[in-house]
């Protein structure tokens, strides 16, 4: 596979694993084995990408997902729930730096997983302050 094609496949894999980790954090208790598997798979993909990008940026622009300045139209087609959840939380851009820990990812995924439509009188969720 060509390098650009390989890069796009890794970006697509990153977004799918990112969405799975958030869904898992939303549906299961933090100590559930599926949570650990999702985070390990996400960290594995991040490791491959961090070899050439010390910082990865995931962005949401309208109904599109962007990874490292590359739009992923195929990914956005199946990830409407993720896009809505991020937009509901006011999240437009996420930067994941090399060296991110499982604990940091878990805190972030749990916070994003708890985002939902804001009902009247419901306080917005505070996202954790992470390095």
PDB file of C-alpha atoms in Angstrom:
ATOM      1  CA  UNK A   1       0.000   0.000   0.000  1.00  0.00           C
ATOM      2  CA  UNK A   2       1.303   3.474  -0.807  1.00  0.00           C
ATOM      3  CA  UNK A   3       2.330   5.737   2.026  1.00  0.00           C
ATOM      4  CA  UNK A   4      -0.589   8.189   1.580  1.00  0.00           C
ATOM      5  CA  UNK A   5      -3.015   5.259   1.466  1.00  0.00           C
ATOM      6  CA  UNK A   6      -1.422   3.719   4.541  1.00  0.00           C
ATOM      7  CA  UNK A   7      -1.627   7.076   6.350  1.00  0.00           C
ATOM      8  CA  UNK A   8      -5.331   7.420   5.488  1.00  0.00           C
ATOM      9  CA  UNK A   9      -5.980   3.867   6.682  1.00  0.00           C
ATOM     10  CA  UNK A  10      -4.252   4.651   9.991  1.00  0.00           C
ATOM     11  CA  UNK A  11      -6.256   7.882  10.384  1.00  0.00           C
ATOM     12  CA  UNK A  12      -9.463   5.968   9.704  1.00  0.00           C
ATOM     13  CA  UNK A  13      -8.416   3.278  12.196  1.00  0.00           C
ATOM     14  CA  UNK A  14      -7.634   5.974  14.776  1.00  0.00           C
ATOM     15  CA  UNK A  15     -11.080   7.526  14.466  1.00  0.00           C
ATOM     16  CA  UNK A  16     -12.854   4.185  14.642  1.00  0.00           C
ATOM     17  CA  UNK A  17     -10.885   3.132  17.732  1.00  0.00           C
ATOM     18  CA  UNK A  18     -11.440   6.578  19.278  1.00  0.00           C
ATOM     19  CA  UNK A  19     -15.210   6.250  18.745  1.00  0.00           C
ATOM     20  CA  UNK A  20     -15.193   2.691  20.153  1.00  0.00           C
ATOM     21  CA  UNK A  21     -13.366   3.836  23.275  1.00  0.00           C
ATOM     22  CA  UNK A  22     -15.909   6.606  23.838  1.00  0.00           C
ATOM     23  CA  UNK A  23     -18.855   4.249  23.270  1.00  0.00           C
ATOM     24  CA  UNK A  24     -17.309   1.747  25.676  1.00  0.00           C
ATOM     25  CA  UNK A  25     -16.793   4.414  28.327  1.00  0.00           C
ATOM     26  CA  UNK A  26     -20.401   5.448  27.887  1.00  0.00           C
ATOM     27  CA  UNK A  27     -21.835   1.927  28.174  1.00  0.00           C
ATOM     28  CA  UNK A  28     -19.588   0.032  30.593  1.00  0.00           C
ATOM     29  CA  UNK A  29     -18.060   0.405  34.018  1.00  0.00           C
ATOM     30  CA  UNK A  30     -14.450   1.680  34.013  1.00  0.00           C
ATOM     31  CA  UNK A  31     -13.096  -1.731  35.093  1.00  0.00           C
ATOM     32  CA  UNK A  32     -14.899  -3.667  32.333  1.00  0.00           C
ATOM     33  CA  UNK A  33     -12.465  -5.691  30.149  1.00  0.00           C
ATOM     34  CA  UNK A  34     -13.860  -4.133  26.970  1.00  0.00           C
ATOM     35  CA  UNK A  35     -12.715  -0.706  28.167  1.00  0.00           C
ATOM     36  CA  UNK A  36      -9.144  -1.940  28.597  1.00  0.00           C
ATOM     37  CA  UNK A  37      -9.167  -3.619  25.161  1.00  0.00           C
ATOM     38  CA  UNK A  38     -10.535  -0.487  23.473  1.00  0.00           C
ATOM     39  CA  UNK A  39      -7.931   1.740  25.110  1.00  0.00           C
ATOM     40  CA  UNK A  40      -5.073  -0.631  24.280  1.00  0.00           C
ATOM     41  CA  UNK A  41      -6.186  -0.761  20.641  1.00  0.00           C
ATOM     42  CA  UNK A  42      -6.389   3.037  20.560  1.00  0.00           C
ATOM     43  CA  UNK A  43      -2.934   3.356  22.129  1.00  0.00           C
ATOM     44  CA  UNK A  44      -1.531   0.887  19.597  1.00  0.00           C
ATOM     45  CA  UNK A  45      -2.831   2.960  16.677  1.00  0.00           C
ATOM     46  CA  UNK A  46      -1.603   6.146  18.343  1.00  0.00           C
ATOM     47  CA  UNK A  47       1.839   4.560  18.710  1.00  0.00           C
ATOM     48  CA  UNK A  48       2.057   3.940  14.967  1.00  0.00           C
ATOM     49  CA  UNK A  49       0.961   7.479  14.183  1.00  0.00           C
ATOM     50  CA  UNK A  50       3.086   9.135  16.860  1.00  0.00           C
ATOM     51  CA  UNK A  51       6.162   7.674  15.169  1.00  0.00           C
ATOM     52  CA  UNK A  52       5.715  10.330  12.470  1.00  0.00           C
ATOM     53  CA  UNK A  53       3.469  12.870  14.270  1.00  0.00           C
ATOM     54  CA  UNK A  54       4.469  13.823  17.842  1.00  0.00           C
ATOM     55  CA  UNK A  55       1.032  15.448  18.216  1.00  0.00           C
ATOM     56  CA  UNK A  56      -2.135  14.321  16.491  1.00  0.00           C
ATOM     57  CA  UNK A  57      -5.078  16.637  16.068  1.00  0.00           C
ATOM     58  CA  UNK A  58      -8.600  15.355  15.596  1.00  0.00           C
ATOM     59  CA  UNK A  59     -11.044  18.026  14.560  1.00  0.00           C
ATOM     60  CA  UNK A  60     -14.703  18.368  13.766  1.00  0.00           C
ATOM     61  CA  UNK A  61     -15.641  20.874  11.081  1.00  0.00           C
ATOM     62  CA  UNK A  62     -19.341  20.822  10.322  1.00  0.00           C
ATOM     63  CA  UNK A  63     -20.149  17.180   9.627  1.00  0.00           C
ATOM     64  CA  UNK A  64     -16.565  16.207   8.805  1.00  0.00           C
ATOM     65  CA  UNK A  65     -13.848  14.608  10.871  1.00  0.00           C
ATOM     66  CA  UNK A  66     -10.321  15.842  10.217  1.00  0.00           C
ATOM     67  CA  UNK A  67      -7.150  14.069  11.387  1.00  0.00           C
ATOM     68  CA  UNK A  68      -3.817  15.854  10.991  1.00  0.00           C
ATOM     69  CA  UNK A  69      -5.281  18.287   8.434  1.00  0.00           C
ATOM     70  CA  UNK A  70      -6.721  15.386   6.392  1.00  0.00           C
ATOM     71  CA  UNK A  71     -10.513  15.189   5.967  1.00  0.00           C
ATOM     72  CA  UNK A  72     -11.936  11.693   6.384  1.00  0.00           C
ATOM     73  CA  UNK A  73     -15.282  11.753   4.571  1.00  0.00           C
ATOM     74  CA  UNK A  74     -15.723   7.961   4.755  1.00  0.00           C
ATOM     75  CA  UNK A  75     -15.207   7.998   8.527  1.00  0.00           C
ATOM     76  CA  UNK A  76     -17.721  10.797   9.074  1.00  0.00           C
ATOM     77  CA  UNK A  77     -20.432   8.843   7.268  1.00  0.00           C
ATOM     78  CA  UNK A  78     -20.582   6.219  10.024  1.00  0.00           C
ATOM     79  CA  UNK A  79     -19.720   8.375  13.002  1.00  0.00           C
ATOM     80  CA  UNK A  80     -22.571  10.855  13.207  1.00  0.00           C
ATOM     81  CA  UNK A  81     -23.139  10.043  16.879  1.00  0.00           C
ATOM     82  CA  UNK A  82     -19.500  10.814  17.728  1.00  0.00           C
ATOM     83  CA  UNK A  83     -19.625  14.090  15.801  1.00  0.00           C
ATOM     84  CA  UNK A  84     -22.863  15.131  17.553  1.00  0.00           C
ATOM     85  CA  UNK A  85     -21.470  14.177  20.955  1.00  0.00           C
ATOM     86  CA  UNK A  86     -18.318  16.247  20.420  1.00  0.00           C
ATOM     87  CA  UNK A  87     -20.325  19.193  19.089  1.00  0.00           C
ATOM     88  CA  UNK A  88     -22.720  18.976  22.052  1.00  0.00           C
ATOM     89  CA  UNK A  89     -19.727  19.254  24.359  1.00  0.00           C
ATOM     90  CA  UNK A  90     -18.341  22.217  22.436  1.00  0.00           C
ATOM     91  CA  UNK A  91     -15.330  20.150  21.354  1.00  0.00           C
ATOM     92  CA  UNK A  92     -13.973  21.218  17.989  1.00  0.00           C
ATOM     93  CA  UNK A  93     -10.416  19.958  18.281  1.00  0.00           C
ATOM     94  CA  UNK A  94      -8.604  17.298  20.295  1.00  0.00           C
ATOM     95  CA  UNK A  95      -4.824  17.115  20.459  1.00  0.00           C
ATOM     96  CA  UNK A  96      -3.267  13.828  21.542  1.00  0.00           C
ATOM     97  CA  UNK A  97       0.441  14.147  22.263  1.00  0.00           C
ATOM     98  CA  UNK A  98       3.034  11.427  22.164  1.00  0.00           C
ATOM     99  CA  UNK A  99       3.335   9.847  25.607  1.00  0.00           C
ATOM    100  CA  UNK A 100      -0.371  10.019  26.446  1.00  0.00           C
ATOM    101  CA  UNK A 101      -1.218   7.519  29.177  1.00  0.00           C
ATOM    102  CA  UNK A 102      -4.063   5.049  29.532  1.00  0.00           C
ATOM    103  CA  UNK A 103      -5.205   6.959  32.615  1.00  0.00           C
ATOM    104  CA  UNK A 104      -5.376  10.241  30.665  1.00  0.00           C
ATOM    105  CA  UNK A 105      -7.232   8.627  27.771  1.00  0.00           C
ATOM    106  CA  UNK A 106      -9.668   6.947  30.163  1.00  0.00           C
ATOM    107  CA  UNK A 107     -10.435  10.235  31.921  1.00  0.00           C
ATOM    108  CA  UNK A 108     -11.076  11.937  28.601  1.00  0.00           C
ATOM    109  CA  UNK A 109     -13.147   9.094  27.133  1.00  0.00           C
ATOM    110  CA  UNK A 110     -15.287   8.897  30.276  1.00  0.00           C
ATOM    111  CA  UNK A 111     -15.951  12.637  30.190  1.00  0.00           C
ATOM    112  CA  UNK A 112     -16.826  12.631  26.484  1.00  0.00           C
ATOM    113  CA  UNK A 113     -18.936   9.494  26.946  1.00  0.00           C
ATOM    114  CA  UNK A 114     -21.003  11.322  29.553  1.00  0.00           C
ATOM    115  CA  UNK A 115     -21.832  14.177  27.167  1.00  0.00           C
ATOM    116  CA  UNK A 116     -25.333  14.214  25.827  1.00  0.00           C
ATOM    117  CA  UNK A 117     -28.093  16.605  24.972  1.00  0.00           C
ATOM    118  CA  UNK A 118     -28.332  19.264  27.615  1.00  0.00           C
ATOM    119  CA  UNK A 119     -31.680  19.085  29.310  1.00  0.00           C
ATOM    120  CA  UNK A 120     -33.171  22.200  30.866  1.00  0.00           C
ATOM    121  CA  UNK A 121     -31.489  22.878  34.188  1.00  0.00           C
ATOM    122  CA  UNK A 122     -28.775  20.275  33.617  1.00  0.00           C
ATOM    123  CA  UNK A 123     -25.270  21.498  34.301  1.00  0.00           C
ATOM    124  CA  UNK A 124     -22.721  21.087  31.513  1.00  0.00           C
ATOM    125  CA  UNK A 125     -20.152  18.367  32.060  1.00  0.00           C
ATOM    126  CA  UNK A 126     -16.700  19.652  32.930  1.00  0.00           C
ATOM    127  CA  UNK A 127     -14.043  17.948  30.867  1.00  0.00           C
ATOM    128  CA  UNK A 128     -10.971  16.957  32.864  1.00  0.00           C
ATOM    129  CA  UNK A 129      -7.891  19.130  32.729  1.00  0.00           C
ATOM    130  CA  UNK A 130      -5.259  16.945  31.120  1.00  0.00           C
ATOM    131  CA  UNK A 131      -1.636  17.720  30.301  1.00  0.00           C
TER     132      UNK A 131
END
